[in-house]
Amino acid sequence: MQIIRDAQTLLGMLEQGELNQEMTTKMTAVLEKLLELSNDRPNVTYKGQVSLVLNLSVKSGMVEINAEIPPPKLPKLPRKSSVYWVIEGGRLSTEHPQQHDMFPGPREIDRTRQ
């Protein structure tokens, strides 16, 4: 009789080792994505999550174990912001409404300077 004495051994045996391989693959993918994000913005902490759920059911002294690996959670990717000014009527402007354009209208190009 083989006795399983710890969770580490059990996890390695579940689904004939395929669960362990899938869990490793998902964890590696999450870590690679977090590293990529961290390399782009080194002063920001990025967090992810990989979960394993073991559903246990016992009948007549026999346990059935069904494992689930929910989809991994990755951080929300930061988005760039845009700045505009709100002018009358709730419209947006790319220019500050209280500053006047120093060069109104089209300007001629001096083709003698190169």
Short mmCIF file of C-alpha atoms in Angstrom, two decimals:
data_model
loop_
_atom_site.label_atom_id
_atom_site.label_comp_id
_atom_site.label_asym_id
_atom_site.label_seq_id
_atom_site.Cartn_x
_atom_site.Cartn_y
_atom_site.Cartn_z
CA MET A 1 0.00 0.00 0.00
CA GLN A 2 1.40 3.37 -1.03
CA ILE A 3 0.57 6.13 1.43
CA ILE A 4 0.60 9.75 0.29
CA ARG A 5 1.91 11.75 3.21
CA ASP A 6 2.06 15.33 1.87
CA ALA A 7 0.35 17.70 -0.55
CA GLN A 8 3.46 18.11 -2.68
CA THR A 9 3.45 14.42 -3.57
CA LEU A 10 -0.30 14.44 -4.21
CA LEU A 11 -0.14 17.48 -6.50
CA GLY A 12 2.58 15.84 -8.55
CA MET A 13 0.44 12.72 -9.00
CA LEU A 14 -2.91 14.32 -9.86
CA GLU A 15 -4.04 13.70 -13.43
CA GLN A 16 -0.93 11.57 -13.91
CA GLY A 17 1.27 14.66 -13.61
CA GLU A 18 -0.57 16.68 -16.26
CA LEU A 19 -2.05 19.04 -13.67
CA ASN A 20 1.43 19.89 -12.41
CA GLN A 21 2.60 20.59 -15.97
CA GLU A 22 -0.40 22.82 -16.75
CA MET A 23 -0.01 24.74 -13.49
CA THR A 24 3.69 25.26 -14.22
CA THR A 25 2.92 26.47 -17.75
CA LYS A 26 0.31 28.99 -16.57
CA MET A 27 2.50 30.28 -13.76
CA THR A 28 5.44 30.71 -16.15
CA ALA A 29 3.26 32.65 -18.62
CA VAL A 30 2.04 35.01 -15.88
CA LEU A 31 5.58 35.57 -14.60
CA GLU A 32 6.85 36.30 -18.11
CA LYS A 33 4.09 38.89 -18.64
CA LEU A 34 4.78 40.53 -15.26
CA LEU A 35 8.50 40.68 -16.05
CA GLU A 36 7.78 42.26 -19.44
CA LEU A 37 5.59 44.92 -17.82
CA SER A 38 8.17 45.49 -15.09
CA ASN A 39 10.95 45.96 -17.61
CA ASP A 40 8.88 48.62 -19.40
CA ARG A 41 8.19 50.54 -16.15
CA PRO A 42 10.69 49.45 -13.47
CA ASN A 43 9.32 51.67 -10.69
CA VAL A 44 5.84 50.12 -10.84
CA THR A 45 4.86 46.91 -9.03
CA TYR A 46 2.80 44.53 -11.16
CA LYS A 47 0.82 41.68 -9.61
CA GLY A 48 -0.77 38.58 -11.08
CA GLN A 49 -2.47 35.50 -9.73
CA VAL A 50 -2.55 31.80 -10.57
CA SER A 51 -5.02 29.66 -8.62
CA LEU A 52 -5.60 25.96 -8.12
CA VAL A 53 -8.92 24.65 -6.80
CA LEU A 54 -9.23 21.08 -5.53
CA ASN A 55 -12.78 19.76 -5.28
CA LEU A 56 -12.93 16.74 -2.96
CA SER A 57 -15.80 14.28 -2.66
CA VAL A 58 -15.76 11.21 -0.42
CA LYS A 59 -18.04 8.17 -0.64
CA SER A 60 -17.54 4.85 1.15
CA GLY A 61 -14.01 5.78 2.15
CA MET A 62 -12.90 6.66 -1.42
CA VAL A 63 -12.03 10.24 -2.36
CA GLU A 64 -12.43 11.70 -5.81
CA ILE A 65 -10.32 14.77 -6.53
CA ASN A 66 -11.24 17.12 -9.36
CA ALA A 67 -8.87 20.00 -9.98
CA GLU A 68 -9.58 23.34 -11.63
CA ILE A 69 -7.15 26.01 -12.74
CA PRO A 70 -9.21 29.20 -13.23
CA PRO A 71 -7.90 31.66 -15.81
CA PRO A 72 -4.88 33.57 -14.44
CA LYS A 73 -5.33 37.19 -13.40
CA LEU A 74 -3.02 39.77 -14.90
CA PRO A 75 -2.76 43.43 -13.92
CA LYS A 76 -4.73 46.06 -15.73
CA LEU A 77 -2.42 47.57 -18.28
CA PRO A 78 -1.75 51.27 -17.77
CA ARG A 79 -3.18 53.57 -20.40
CA LYS A 80 -1.81 56.92 -21.46
CA SER A 81 -3.83 60.01 -20.62
CA SER A 82 -4.77 62.84 -22.94
CA VAL A 83 -5.33 66.48 -21.95
CA TYR A 84 -7.82 68.85 -23.55
CA TRP A 85 -9.64 71.99 -22.45
CA VAL A 86 -13.39 72.22 -22.03
CA ILE A 87 -14.84 75.25 -23.75
CA GLU A 88 -18.36 76.69 -24.05
CA GLY A 89 -21.07 74.22 -24.88
CA GLY A 90 -19.10 71.34 -23.37
CA ARG A 91 -16.89 71.00 -26.44
CA LEU A 92 -13.19 70.10 -26.28
CA SER A 93 -10.27 72.14 -27.55
CA THR A 94 -6.64 71.25 -28.09
CA GLU A 95 -5.66 74.85 -27.33
CA HIS A 96 -5.94 76.68 -24.02
CA PRO A 97 -8.98 78.96 -24.37
CA GLN A 98 -7.33 81.92 -22.60
CA GLN A 99 -4.19 81.93 -24.72
CA HIS A 100 -4.10 83.54 -28.13
CA ASP A 101 -2.37 81.98 -31.10
CA MET A 102 0.83 83.91 -31.77
CA PHE A 103 0.74 82.98 -35.45
CA PRO A 104 -2.91 83.02 -36.61
CA GLY A 105 -3.63 81.64 -40.05
CA PRO A 106 -1.30 79.84 -42.43
CA ARG A 107 2.33 80.95 -42.60
CA GLU A 108 4.55 81.11 -45.63
CA ILE A 109 7.60 78.90 -45.75
CA ASP A 110 10.91 80.62 -46.47
CA ARG A 111 12.35 78.38 -49.21
CA THR A 112 15.59 80.38 -49.41
CA ARG A 113 16.78 78.96 -46.05
CA GLN A 114 17.76 75.31 -46.02
#
